[in-house]
């Protein structure tokens, strides 16, 4: 698949067919994705790949945590935005689009809670990838490397006909993940990625997230000078 085509094609998938994804395919994707850049080639990412009963137990565990009123783990709040900001506006636009496609009215708290549970269940994907980092790596650069590997996973998955959703929600209860996978406390759990074969009939898969025009987020410097040399 052409690189530009893949970048344009990738979108977050929130509804999957139940077909399993083989270990070979998942390993292939991780091998390709590991060709990501990282600061000083530190390669800070560590993958934990979930499927089968382990994934089922984690889905149940996450939902139980929500039902018990547990708050997301404090070290796991990776998304925050000021009210009245452009970031909040974009988030609201996305939520409105998802809820409209899913037929969830704004005031229907129960259906909204069901959607939240669905995201804690990795959108019922047949597999999920958890990315963690050793706590000895404390600066921002490991996270940048993890961002690169994360995008590579999502792009490489397309070549296998797979869809992905990078999910903060899938990692808000690290204690559940640690219980069923053995990820030790010395590793910080950063993010999850739901992965599987897309169910193209699932309404939320029709979301078309808007992107700001490049001109609005770019400052061009030095381009008006005579560059004829
Ligand atoms: C760090 C990160 C965390 C995310 N967490 C979630 C999440 O918890 N739930 C979800 O539905 N989507 C999540 N997403 C997906 C974003 O909502 C999605 O990338 C964004 O709306 C743009 O849409 P697109 O991926 O289809 O281009 C996350 C994406 C990133 C990069």
Coordinates of C-alpha atoms and ligand atoms in Angstrom, one line a residue:
X1 CA 0.0 0.0 0.0
X2 CA 1.2 3.5 -0.9
X3 CA 2.4 5.4 2.2
X4 CA 0.3 8.5 1.4
X5 CA -2.7 6.4 0.7
X6 CA -2.3 4.6 4.0
X7 CA -1.9 7.8 6.0
X8 CA -5.0 9.2 4.4
X9 CA -7.0 5.9 4.9
X10 CA -6.2 5.4 8.5
X11 CA -9.0 6.3 10.8
X12 CA -10.1 5.3 14.3
X13 CA -12.2 2.1 14.2
X14 CA -14.7 1.6 17.0
X15 CA -16.6 -1.5 15.8
X16 CA -14.9 -4.8 14.9
X17 CA -15.9 -8.2 13.4
X18 CA -15.4 -11.0 15.9
X19 CA -12.8 -12.8 13.7
X20 CA -9.6 -13.5 15.6
X21 CA -6.3 -11.9 14.6
X22 CA -3.5 -14.4 14.5
X23 CA -0.4 -14.1 16.6
X24 CA 1.7 -14.2 13.4
X25 CA -0.1 -11.2 11.9
X26 CA 0.1 -9.2 15.2
X27 CA 3.8 -10.1 15.5
X28 CA 4.4 -9.0 11.8
X29 CA 2.7 -5.7 12.6
X30 CA 4.9 -5.1 15.7
X31 CA 8.0 -6.1 13.8
X32 CA 7.3 -3.5 11.1
X33 CA 6.2 -0.9 13.6
X34 CA 9.4 -1.3 15.6
X35 CA 11.2 0.3 12.8
X36 CA 10.1 3.6 14.3
X37 CA 12.5 6.4 15.2
X38 CA 13.3 7.0 18.9
X39 CA 15.5 9.4 20.8
X40 CA 19.1 8.1 20.5
X41 CA 17.5 4.8 19.3
X42 CA 16.4 4.1 22.9
X43 CA 13.3 2.2 21.6
X44 CA 11.4 2.8 24.8
X45 CA 8.3 0.8 23.9
X46 CA 7.3 -2.5 25.4
X47 CA 4.2 -4.3 24.0
X48 CA 1.7 -6.6 25.7
X49 CA -0.6 -8.2 23.3
X50 CA -4.0 -9.3 24.5
X51 CA -6.6 -11.7 23.1
X52 CA -8.8 -14.6 24.3
X53 CA -9.6 -15.1 27.9
X54 CA -7.0 -12.6 29.1
X55 CA -8.6 -9.9 27.1
X56 CA -12.1 -11.0 28.2
X57 CA -11.1 -10.8 31.9
X58 CA -9.6 -7.3 31.3
X59 CA -12.7 -6.1 29.6
X60 CA -14.8 -7.3 32.6
X61 CA -12.3 -5.9 35.1
X62 CA -12.4 -2.4 33.4
X63 CA -16.2 -2.3 33.4
X64 CA -16.3 -3.5 37.0
X65 CA -14.0 -0.6 37.9
X66 CA -16.2 1.9 36.2
X67 CA -19.3 0.4 37.8
X68 CA -17.7 0.7 41.2
X69 CA -17.1 4.4 40.6
X70 CA -13.4 4.1 40.4
X71 CA -11.7 7.2 38.9
X72 CA -9.0 6.8 36.2
X73 CA -5.6 6.2 37.7
X74 CA -4.1 9.7 38.3
X75 CA -0.9 8.9 36.3
X76 CA -3.1 8.1 33.4
X77 CA -4.8 11.4 32.7
X78 CA -3.2 12.1 29.3
X79 CA -5.9 14.2 27.9
X80 CA -6.8 17.6 29.4
X81 CA -8.0 20.8 27.8
X82 CA -9.1 24.2 29.0
X83 CA -12.8 24.8 28.8
X84 CA -13.7 27.4 26.0
X85 CA -10.6 26.3 24.0
X86 CA -10.3 25.1 20.5
X87 CA -9.3 21.7 21.9
X88 CA -12.5 21.4 23.8
X89 CA -14.4 22.4 20.7
X90 CA -12.8 19.6 18.7
X91 CA -13.5 17.1 21.4
X92 CA -17.1 18.1 21.6
X93 CA -17.4 17.9 17.7
X94 CA -16.1 14.4 17.8
X95 CA -18.3 13.3 20.6
X96 CA -21.4 14.8 18.9
X97 CA -20.6 13.0 15.7
X98 CA -20.1 9.6 17.4
X99 CA -23.3 10.0 19.5
X100 CA -25.3 11.1 16.5
X101 CA -24.2 8.2 14.4
X102 CA -24.8 5.8 17.3
X103 CA -28.3 7.3 17.9
X104 CA -27.4 8.3 21.4
X105 CA -29.3 11.4 22.5
X106 CA -27.3 14.0 24.6
X107 CA -29.5 13.5 27.6
X108 CA -29.5 9.7 27.6
X109 CA -27.0 9.1 30.4
X110 CA -27.5 5.4 30.3
X111 CA -26.6 5.0 26.7
X112 CA -23.7 7.3 27.1
X113 CA -22.5 5.1 30.0
X114 CA -22.9 2.1 27.7
X115 CA -20.6 3.8 25.2
X116 CA -18.1 4.4 27.8
X117 CA -18.2 0.8 28.8
X118 CA -17.7 -0.2 25.2
X119 CA -14.6 1.8 25.0
X120 CA -13.3 0.2 28.3
X121 CA -14.0 -3.1 26.5
X122 CA -11.6 -2.1 23.6
X123 CA -14.7 -1.7 21.4
X124 CA -15.0 -5.5 21.6
X125 CA -12.0 -5.9 19.3
X126 CA -10.6 -9.4 19.1
X127 CA -7.2 -8.1 20.2
X128 CA -5.6 -5.2 22.0
X129 CA -2.0 -3.9 22.3
X130 CA -0.8 -2.3 25.4
X131 CA 2.3 -0.1 25.2
X132 CA 4.3 0.5 28.4
X133 CA 7.6 2.2 29.2
X134 CA 10.2 1.5 31.8
X135 CA 9.9 4.1 34.7
X136 CA 13.7 4.7 34.5
X137 CA 12.9 6.7 31.3
X138 CA 11.5 9.9 32.8
X139 CA 11.7 12.6 30.2
X140 CA 9.3 13.4 27.3
X141 CA 11.4 11.7 24.6
X142 CA 10.2 8.1 25.4
X143 CA 6.6 9.3 24.9
X144 CA 7.5 10.8 21.5
X145 CA 9.0 7.5 20.4
X146 CA 5.9 5.7 21.6
X147 CA 3.8 8.1 19.5
X148 CA 5.9 7.1 16.5
X149 CA 5.6 3.3 17.1
X150 CA 1.9 3.8 17.8
X151 CA 1.2 5.4 14.4
X152 CA 3.4 2.8 12.7
X153 CA 1.2 0.1 14.2
X154 CA -2.0 1.7 12.9
X155 CA -0.5 2.2 9.4
X156 CA 1.0 -1.3 9.2
X157 CA -2.3 -2.8 10.4
X158 CA -4.0 -1.5 7.2
X159 CA -1.8 -3.7 5.0
X160 CA -3.4 -6.7 6.8
X161 CA -6.9 -5.4 6.4
X162 CA -7.0 -4.5 10.1
X163 CA -8.4 -1.4 11.8
X164 CA -7.2 0.2 15.0
X165 CA -8.3 2.7 17.6
X166 CA -5.6 4.2 19.9
X167 CA -7.3 4.3 23.2
X168 CA -6.5 6.2 26.3
X169 CA -9.7 4.7 27.8
X170 CA -8.3 1.2 27.5
X171 CA -5.5 2.1 29.9
X172 CA -7.2 4.2 32.6
X173 CA -7.3 1.2 35.0
X174 CA -3.7 0.0 34.9
X175 CA -4.3 -2.1 38.0
X176 CA -6.7 -4.3 36.0
X177 CA -4.1 -4.7 33.2
X178 CA -1.4 -5.5 35.7
X179 CA -3.5 -8.1 37.4
X180 CA -4.2 -10.1 34.2
X181 CA -0.9 -9.6 32.3
X182 CA 1.7 -9.3 35.0
X183 CA 3.0 -6.0 33.7
X184 CA 5.1 -4.9 36.8
X185 CA 4.8 -1.6 38.6
X186 CA 8.3 -0.7 37.3
X187 CA 6.6 -0.2 33.9
X188 CA 4.3 2.7 33.3
X189 CA 1.3 1.8 31.1
X190 CA 1.0 4.5 28.5
X191 CA -1.7 3.6 26.0
X192 CA -3.8 0.8 24.4
X193 CA -4.7 0.1 20.8
X194 CA -7.8 -1.9 19.9
X195 CA -7.1 -3.9 16.8
X196 CA -9.2 -6.2 14.6
X197 CA -11.1 -6.5 11.3
X198 CA -13.4 -3.5 10.9
X199 CA -17.1 -3.9 10.9
X200 CA -17.9 -1.4 8.2
X201 CA -21.6 -1.5 9.1
X202 CA -20.9 -0.3 12.6
X203 CA -22.3 3.3 12.7
X204 CA -19.4 4.9 14.6
X205 CA -17.0 3.7 11.9
X206 CA -18.5 6.3 9.6
X207 CA -17.1 9.1 11.8
X208 CA -15.1 11.5 9.6
X209 CA -13.0 13.5 12.0
X210 CA -12.3 17.0 10.8
X211 CA -8.7 18.2 10.6
X212 CA -7.6 21.8 10.8
X213 CA -6.2 23.2 7.5
X214 CA -2.4 23.2 7.6
X215 CA -2.4 27.0 7.1
X216 CA -4.1 27.5 10.4
X217 CA -1.4 25.6 12.4
X218 CA 1.7 26.5 10.4
X219 CA 4.0 29.5 10.4
X220 CA 6.2 29.7 7.4
X221 CA 9.6 31.3 7.9
X222 CA 12.0 32.6 5.3
X223 CA 10.0 31.6 2.2
X224 CA 9.6 35.1 0.8
X225 CA 13.3 35.6 0.4
X226 CA 15.0 35.2 -2.9
X227 CA 15.9 31.5 -2.9
X228 CA 17.3 31.5 -6.4
X229 CA 20.9 30.7 -5.4
Ligands
LIG1 C1 -3.3 9.5 22.6 C2 -4.7 9.1 22.1 C3 -5.7 8.7 22.9 C4 -6.9 8.3 22.3 N1 -7.9 7.8 23.2 C5 -9.1 7.5 22.7 C6 -10.1 6.9 23.5 O1 -9.9 6.7 24.7 N2 -11.3 6.6 22.9 C7 -11.5 6.8 21.6 O2 -12.6 6.5 21.2 N3 -10.6 7.3 20.8 C8 -9.4 7.7 21.3 N4 -8.4 8.2 20.5 C9 -8.7 8.3 19.0 C10 -9.0 9.8 18.7 O3 -10.3 10.1 19.2 C11 -8.9 10.0 17.2 O4 -7.6 9.7 16.8 C12 -9.3 11.4 16.8 O5 -10.6 11.6 17.0 C13 -9.0 11.6 15.3 O6 -9.8 10.7 14.5 P1 -9.1 9.6 13.5 O7 -8.1 8.8 14.3 O8 -10.2 8.9 12.9 O9 -8.3 10.4 12.5 C14 -7.2 8.5 20.9 C15 -6.1 8.9 20.1 C16 -4.9 9.2 20.7 C17 -3.8 9.7 19.7

